[in-house]
mmCIF file of C-alpha atoms and ligand atoms in Angstrom:
data_model
loop_
_atom_site.group_PDB
_atom_site.id
_atom_site.type_symbol
_atom_site.label_atom_id
_atom_site.label_comp_id
_atom_site.label_asym_id
_atom_site.label_seq_id
_atom_site.Cartn_x
_atom_site.Cartn_y
_atom_site.Cartn_z
ATOM 1 C CA MET A 1 -5.598 18.152 -15.420
ATOM 2 C CA SER A 2 -3.036 17.336 -18.076
ATOM 3 C CA PRO A 3 -2.329 13.630 -18.359
ATOM 4 C CA SER A 4 1.147 12.463 -19.220
ATOM 5 C CA PHE A 5 2.485 8.943 -19.579
ATOM 6 C CA ALA A 6 5.394 7.771 -17.491
ATOM 7 C CA GLY A 7 8.303 6.558 -19.567
ATOM 8 C CA PRO A 8 8.356 4.909 -22.980
ATOM 9 C CA ASP A 9 8.552 1.351 -21.656
ATOM 10 C CA SER A 10 6.064 1.776 -18.850
ATOM 11 C CA GLY A 11 2.856 2.991 -20.419
ATOM 12 C CA SER A 12 0.932 1.379 -17.603
ATOM 13 C CA ALA A 13 1.496 4.111 -15.014
ATOM 14 C CA LEU A 14 -0.374 7.312 -15.639
ATOM 15 C CA VAL A 15 0.413 10.389 -13.547
ATOM 16 C CA LEU A 16 -2.238 13.091 -13.564
ATOM 17 C CA THR A 17 -0.985 16.437 -12.352
ATOM 18 C CA SER A 18 -2.075 20.014 -12.546
ATOM 19 C CA SER A 19 0.346 22.408 -14.213
ATOM 20 C CA ASP A 20 1.320 24.035 -10.928
ATOM 21 C CA ALA A 21 2.203 20.840 -9.105
ATOM 22 C CA GLN A 22 5.865 20.751 -8.089
ATOM 23 C CA LEU A 23 6.863 17.194 -8.843
ATOM 24 C CA PRO A 24 10.502 16.088 -9.008
ATOM 25 C CA ALA A 25 11.689 15.170 -12.512
ATOM 26 C CA TRP A 26 11.935 11.508 -11.526
ATOM 27 C CA PHE A 27 8.395 11.234 -10.164
ATOM 28 C CA GLU A 28 6.798 9.616 -13.227
ATOM 29 C CA THR A 29 9.668 7.162 -13.634
ATOM 30 C CA VAL A 30 9.383 6.190 -9.981
ATOM 31 C CA ALA A 31 5.619 5.701 -10.367
ATOM 32 C CA ALA A 32 6.288 3.352 -13.287
ATOM 33 C CA GLU A 33 8.938 1.462 -11.293
ATOM 34 C CA ALA A 34 6.489 1.144 -8.396
ATOM 35 C CA TRP A 35 3.772 -0.235 -10.647
ATOM 36 C CA ASN A 36 6.141 -2.728 -12.259
ATOM 37 C CA ALA A 37 7.319 -3.923 -8.836
ATOM 38 C CA ALA A 38 3.716 -4.380 -7.715
ATOM 39 C CA LEU A 39 2.830 -6.366 -10.829
ATOM 40 C CA GLU A 40 5.935 -8.511 -10.505
ATOM 41 C CA TYR A 41 4.771 -9.701 -7.086
ATOM 42 C CA THR A 42 1.055 -9.977 -7.735
ATOM 43 C CA ASN A 43 0.473 -10.852 -11.412
ATOM 44 C CA GLY A 44 -0.585 -14.440 -11.855
ATOM 45 C CA THR A 45 -1.196 -14.893 -8.121
ATOM 46 C CA PRO A 46 -4.612 -15.309 -6.491
ATOM 47 C CA LEU A 47 -4.271 -11.761 -5.172
ATOM 48 C CA SER A 48 -4.196 -10.094 -8.587
ATOM 49 C CA VAL A 49 -7.304 -8.331 -9.822
ATOM 50 C CA GLY A 50 -5.840 -7.992 -13.319
ATOM 51 C CA GLN A 51 -5.690 -4.213 -13.275
ATOM 52 C CA GLN A 52 -3.369 -3.159 -16.103
ATOM 53 C CA ARG A 53 -2.792 0.463 -15.315
ATOM 54 C CA MET A 54 -2.063 2.505 -12.233
ATOM 55 C CA VAL A 55 -3.445 6.025 -12.190
ATOM 56 C CA VAL A 56 -1.687 8.436 -9.834
ATOM 57 C CA GLU A 57 -3.467 11.704 -9.225
ATOM 58 C CA VAL A 58 -1.640 14.685 -7.724
ATOM 59 C CA PRO A 59 -4.117 17.408 -6.728
ATOM 60 C CA ALA A 60 -2.816 20.968 -7.063
ATOM 61 C CA THR A 61 -3.290 21.848 -3.404
ATOM 62 C CA TYR A 62 -3.782 20.221 -0.025
ATOM 63 C CA GLU A 63 -7.333 21.604 -0.002
ATOM 64 C CA ALA A 64 -8.013 19.895 -3.337
ATOM 65 C CA PHE A 65 -6.582 16.686 -1.890
ATOM 66 C CA LYS A 66 -8.993 16.887 1.051
ATOM 67 C CA THR A 67 -11.883 17.512 -1.318
ATOM 68 C CA ALA A 68 -10.859 14.529 -3.455
ATOM 69 C CA MET A 69 -10.773 12.383 -0.306
ATOM 70 C CA GLY A 70 -14.099 13.741 0.909
ATOM 71 C CA VAL A 71 -12.719 14.900 4.252
ATOM 72 C CA SER A 72 -12.960 18.295 5.902
ATOM 73 C CA ASP A 73 -10.648 17.729 8.873
ATOM 74 C CA ASP A 74 -6.866 17.244 8.941
ATOM 75 C CA GLY A 75 -6.937 13.527 9.661
ATOM 76 C CA LEU A 76 -5.047 12.730 6.454
ATOM 77 C CA ARG A 77 -2.529 15.548 6.771
ATOM 78 C CA SER A 78 0.475 13.304 7.388
ATOM 79 C CA GLN A 79 -0.549 10.675 4.820
ATOM 80 C CA ALA A 80 1.781 10.699 1.792
ATOM 81 C CA ALA A 81 -0.683 8.993 -0.536
ATOM 82 C CA LEU A 82 -3.802 6.853 -0.496
ATOM 83 C CA THR A 83 -5.345 4.320 -2.816
ATOM 84 C CA TRP A 84 -8.924 5.146 -3.419
ATOM 85 C CA VAL A 85 -12.075 4.103 -5.219
ATOM 86 C CA THR A 86 -15.155 6.204 -5.748
ATOM 87 C CA THR A 87 -18.616 4.720 -5.545
ATOM 88 C CA THR A 88 -21.477 6.324 -7.401
ATOM 89 C CA PRO A 89 -25.067 5.247 -6.723
ATOM 90 C CA VAL A 90 -26.724 4.581 -10.085
ATOM 91 C CA THR A 91 -30.014 3.158 -8.933
ATOM 92 C CA ASP A 92 -31.369 2.060 -5.564
ATOM 93 C CA ASN A 93 -29.603 -1.276 -5.801
ATOM 94 C CA TRP A 94 -26.742 -0.574 -8.187
ATOM 95 C CA VAL A 95 -23.560 1.219 -7.233
ATOM 96 C CA GLU A 96 -20.845 1.930 -9.759
ATOM 97 C CA VAL A 97 -17.345 1.483 -8.364
ATOM 98 C CA SER A 98 -14.431 3.189 -10.125
ATOM 99 C CA ALA A 99 -11.081 1.557 -10.792
ATOM 100 C CA PRO A 100 -8.730 2.186 -7.868
ATOM 101 C CA ARG A 101 -6.425 5.152 -8.168
ATOM 102 C CA VAL A 102 -3.626 6.555 -6.067
ATOM 103 C CA VAL A 103 -4.191 10.066 -4.765
ATOM 104 C CA VAL A 104 -1.066 11.873 -3.603
ATOM 105 C CA ASN A 105 -1.034 14.453 -0.803
ATOM 106 C CA PRO A 106 0.595 17.593 -2.281
ATOM 107 C CA LEU A 107 2.013 18.421 1.158
ATOM 108 C CA TRP A 108 4.165 15.331 0.681
ATOM 109 C CA SER A 109 4.951 15.575 -3.023
ATOM 110 C CA ASP A 110 5.710 19.316 -2.941
ATOM 111 C CA ALA A 111 8.318 18.696 -0.257
ATOM 112 C CA LEU A 112 10.130 15.909 -2.132
ATOM 113 C CA GLN A 113 13.845 16.551 -2.617
ATOM 114 C CA PRO A 114 16.208 14.895 -5.100
ATOM 115 C CA GLN A 115 17.460 12.551 -2.373
ATOM 116 C CA ASP A 116 13.920 11.364 -1.565
ATOM 117 C CA ARG A 117 13.678 9.133 -4.623
ATOM 118 C CA GLU A 118 13.987 5.857 -2.669
ATOM 119 C CA ALA A 119 11.494 6.974 -0.049
ATOM 120 C CA ALA A 120 9.046 7.972 -2.787
ATOM 121 C CA LEU A 121 9.511 4.617 -4.498
ATOM 122 C CA LEU A 122 8.617 2.879 -1.251
ATOM 123 C CA VAL A 123 5.460 4.964 -0.773
ATOM 124 C CA LEU A 124 4.294 4.535 -4.370
ATOM 125 C CA THR A 125 5.069 0.801 -4.454
ATOM 126 C CA HIS A 126 2.980 0.300 -1.320
ATOM 127 C CA GLU A 127 0.057 2.073 -2.992
ATOM 128 C CA ALA A 128 0.676 0.292 -6.313
ATOM 129 C CA VAL A 129 0.177 -3.046 -4.568
ATOM 130 C CA HIS A 130 -3.165 -1.833 -3.240
ATOM 131 C CA VAL A 131 -4.127 -1.025 -6.840
ATOM 132 C CA ALA A 132 -2.872 -4.368 -8.191
ATOM 133 C CA THR A 133 -4.661 -6.368 -5.491
ATOM 134 C CA GLY A 134 -7.847 -4.327 -5.530
ATOM 135 C CA VAL A 135 -9.331 -2.016 -2.976
ATOM 136 C CA ARG A 136 -11.857 -4.315 -1.387
ATOM 137 C CA PRO A 137 -13.100 -4.245 2.133
ATOM 138 C CA SER A 138 -11.089 -6.719 4.149
ATOM 139 C CA ALA A 139 -12.814 -9.014 6.580
ATOM 140 C CA GLU A 140 -13.014 -7.476 10.027
ATOM 141 C CA GLY A 141 -9.640 -7.682 11.704
ATOM 142 C CA ARG A 142 -7.868 -8.552 8.431
ATOM 143 C CA LEU A 143 -6.613 -5.160 7.369
ATOM 144 C CA TRP A 144 -3.147 -6.415 8.287
ATOM 145 C CA VAL A 145 -3.174 -8.842 5.332
ATOM 146 C CA ALA A 146 -3.733 -6.156 2.679
ATOM 147 C CA GLU A 147 -1.390 -3.734 4.441
ATOM 148 C CA GLY A 148 1.188 -6.445 5.020
ATOM 149 C CA VAL A 149 1.295 -7.437 1.351
ATOM 150 C CA ALA A 150 1.583 -3.791 0.283
ATOM 151 C CA GLU A 151 4.290 -3.025 2.813
ATOM 152 C CA TYR A 152 6.267 -6.205 2.191
ATOM 153 C CA VAL A 153 6.443 -5.664 -1.576
ATOM 154 C CA ALA A 154 7.340 -2.001 -0.994
ATOM 155 C CA LEU A 155 10.166 -2.974 1.364
ATOM 156 C CA THR A 156 11.620 -5.357 -1.210
ATOM 157 C CA VAL A 157 12.469 -2.368 -3.426
ATOM 158 C CA ASP A 158 14.464 -0.758 -0.587
ATOM 159 C CA ALA A 159 16.936 -3.159 1.047
ATOM 160 C CA PRO A 160 17.996 -0.829 3.900
ATOM 161 C CA ALA A 161 14.349 -0.114 4.746
ATOM 162 C CA LEU A 162 13.593 -3.839 4.772
ATOM 163 C CA ALA A 163 16.518 -4.495 7.103
ATOM 164 C CA ALA A 164 15.461 -1.662 9.421
ATOM 165 C CA SER A 165 11.884 -2.913 9.469
ATOM 166 C CA GLU A 166 12.895 -6.451 10.396
ATOM 167 C CA GLN A 167 15.320 -5.183 13.003
ATOM 168 C CA LEU A 168 12.495 -3.239 14.613
ATOM 169 C CA VAL A 169 10.311 -6.331 14.845
ATOM 170 C CA ALA A 170 13.237 -8.432 16.065
ATOM 171 C CA SER A 171 13.782 -5.993 18.918
ATOM 172 C CA LEU A 172 10.303 -6.947 20.123
ATOM 173 C CA CYS A 173 10.775 -10.696 19.962
ATOM 174 C CA SER A 174 10.934 -11.022 23.711
ATOM 175 C CA ALA A 175 7.700 -9.099 24.101
ATOM 176 C CA GLU A 176 4.263 -10.546 23.586
ATOM 177 C CA LEU A 177 3.599 -9.830 19.912
ATOM 178 C CA ARG A 178 0.015 -9.852 18.815
ATOM 179 C CA LEU A 179 -1.663 -9.561 15.456
ATOM 180 C CA PRO A 180 -2.163 -5.906 14.454
ATOM 181 C CA SER A 181 -5.787 -4.863 14.784
ATOM 182 C CA ASP A 182 -7.478 -2.760 12.108
ATOM 183 C CA GLU A 183 -7.300 0.177 14.495
ATOM 184 C CA ASP A 184 -3.520 -0.239 14.943
ATOM 185 C CA PHE A 185 -2.950 0.992 11.372
ATOM 186 C CA ARG A 186 -4.271 4.397 12.327
ATOM 187 C CA THR A 187 -1.986 4.781 15.287
ATOM 188 C CA SER A 188 1.089 2.606 14.921
ATOM 189 C CA GLU A 189 3.801 2.391 12.272
ATOM 190 C CA LEU A 190 4.856 -0.885 13.846
ATOM 191 C CA ALA A 191 1.629 -2.461 12.590
ATOM 192 C CA TYR A 192 3.018 -2.138 9.054
ATOM 193 C CA ASP A 193 6.398 -3.661 9.930
ATOM 194 C CA LEU A 194 4.789 -6.543 11.771
ATOM 195 C CA SER A 195 2.318 -7.257 8.962
ATOM 196 C CA ALA A 196 5.036 -7.113 6.312
ATOM 197 C CA LEU A 197 7.049 -9.715 8.181
ATOM 198 C CA LEU A 198 4.036 -11.991 8.639
ATOM 199 C CA VAL A 199 3.316 -11.811 4.918
ATOM 200 C CA LYS A 200 6.931 -12.570 4.074
ATOM 201 C CA LEU A 201 6.923 -15.611 6.361
ATOM 202 C CA ALA A 202 3.640 -16.835 4.897
ATOM 203 C CA LEU A 203 4.966 -16.501 1.350
ATOM 204 C CA GLU A 204 8.124 -18.390 2.281
ATOM 205 C CA THR A 205 6.050 -21.176 3.805
ATOM 206 C CA ASP A 206 3.608 -22.040 1.044
ATOM 207 C CA ASP A 207 3.541 -19.282 -1.549
ATOM 208 C CA TYR A 208 0.055 -17.769 -1.648
ATOM 209 C CA THR A 209 -2.024 -20.563 -0.149
ATOM 210 C CA THR A 210 -2.034 -19.379 3.449
ATOM 211 C CA LEU A 211 -1.990 -15.750 2.449
ATOM 212 C CA LYS A 212 -5.125 -16.078 0.317
ATOM 213 C CA LEU A 213 -6.959 -17.791 3.168
ATOM 214 C CA TRP A 214 -6.013 -14.965 5.507
ATOM 215 C CA TRP A 215 -6.959 -12.360 2.946
ATOM 216 C CA ASP A 216 -10.388 -13.889 2.425
ATOM 217 C CA GLY A 217 -11.016 -14.055 6.128
ATOM 218 C CA ALA A 218 -10.993 -17.830 6.331
ATOM 219 C CA GLY A 219 -8.785 -19.834 8.634
ATOM 220 C CA THR A 220 -7.611 -18.935 12.073
ATOM 221 C CA PRO A 221 -4.422 -16.890 11.835
ATOM 222 C CA GLN A 222 -3.998 -16.573 15.597
ATOM 223 C CA VAL A 223 -3.316 -20.276 15.689
ATOM 224 C CA THR A 224 -0.919 -20.407 12.749
ATOM 225 C CA LEU A 225 0.943 -17.144 13.318
ATOM 226 C CA ALA A 226 2.501 -17.971 16.654
ATOM 227 C CA PRO A 227 4.776 -20.767 15.371
ATOM 228 C CA LEU A 228 5.847 -18.648 12.401
ATOM 229 C CA PHE A 229 6.915 -15.858 14.697
ATOM 230 C CA THR A 230 8.525 -18.065 17.273
ATOM 231 C CA ALA A 231 10.651 -19.779 14.627
ATOM 232 C CA TRP A 232 11.650 -16.443 13.104
ATOM 233 C CA CYS A 233 12.568 -14.921 16.441
ATOM 234 C CA GLU A 234 14.678 -17.927 17.330
ATOM 235 C CA SER A 235 16.540 -17.944 14.036
HETATM 236 ZN ZN1 ZN B 1 -1.684 0.669 2.730
#
């Protein structure tokens, strides 16, 4: 692994690659942009964990990626990147938890073309928000809050993607929309679009007050979400 810093004015994003990784020339700059976007939205808010640097690791091969993720099957094959912590048992009742880091799937990064810069920025910003807000287990059924914040901030860096995402949700306004379950994030891209919109609406309503309650597992979102959605669909 040969560490290299991303950009002179963005020493806070560190991309770790092996010498044979085929990263586009703009990859480190995009990682720095992603980290800055994540900090812009989370610094000084109740969601921030005060992490000052994002580490992005690009394993040399897909096999190395699987090893890093501790999986032997192909369940993560189509994942572009993941934000990850490692836990190391120190004693019977003490576990050391590493700082979160982003691990990139080389199947994704090796295939990046010059025109994929925006798409890469979206992926890395999503993961950067997970780093900035901490990788902590969400309350059961609340994965949508963490994923919604990550996806919403990511979409703000890509106006056409944001518009497409909202259009997708709007096309479902007449249907019975329900809160995405934790399981939905494994099977449905729509879960991300829906969560991003919910987070946006919550932020527009009262900044981070409602959002923090949802994140912590307090409150009853089923009750408060319906009016938000109804108003949005009618507007
Ligand atoms: Zn995510």
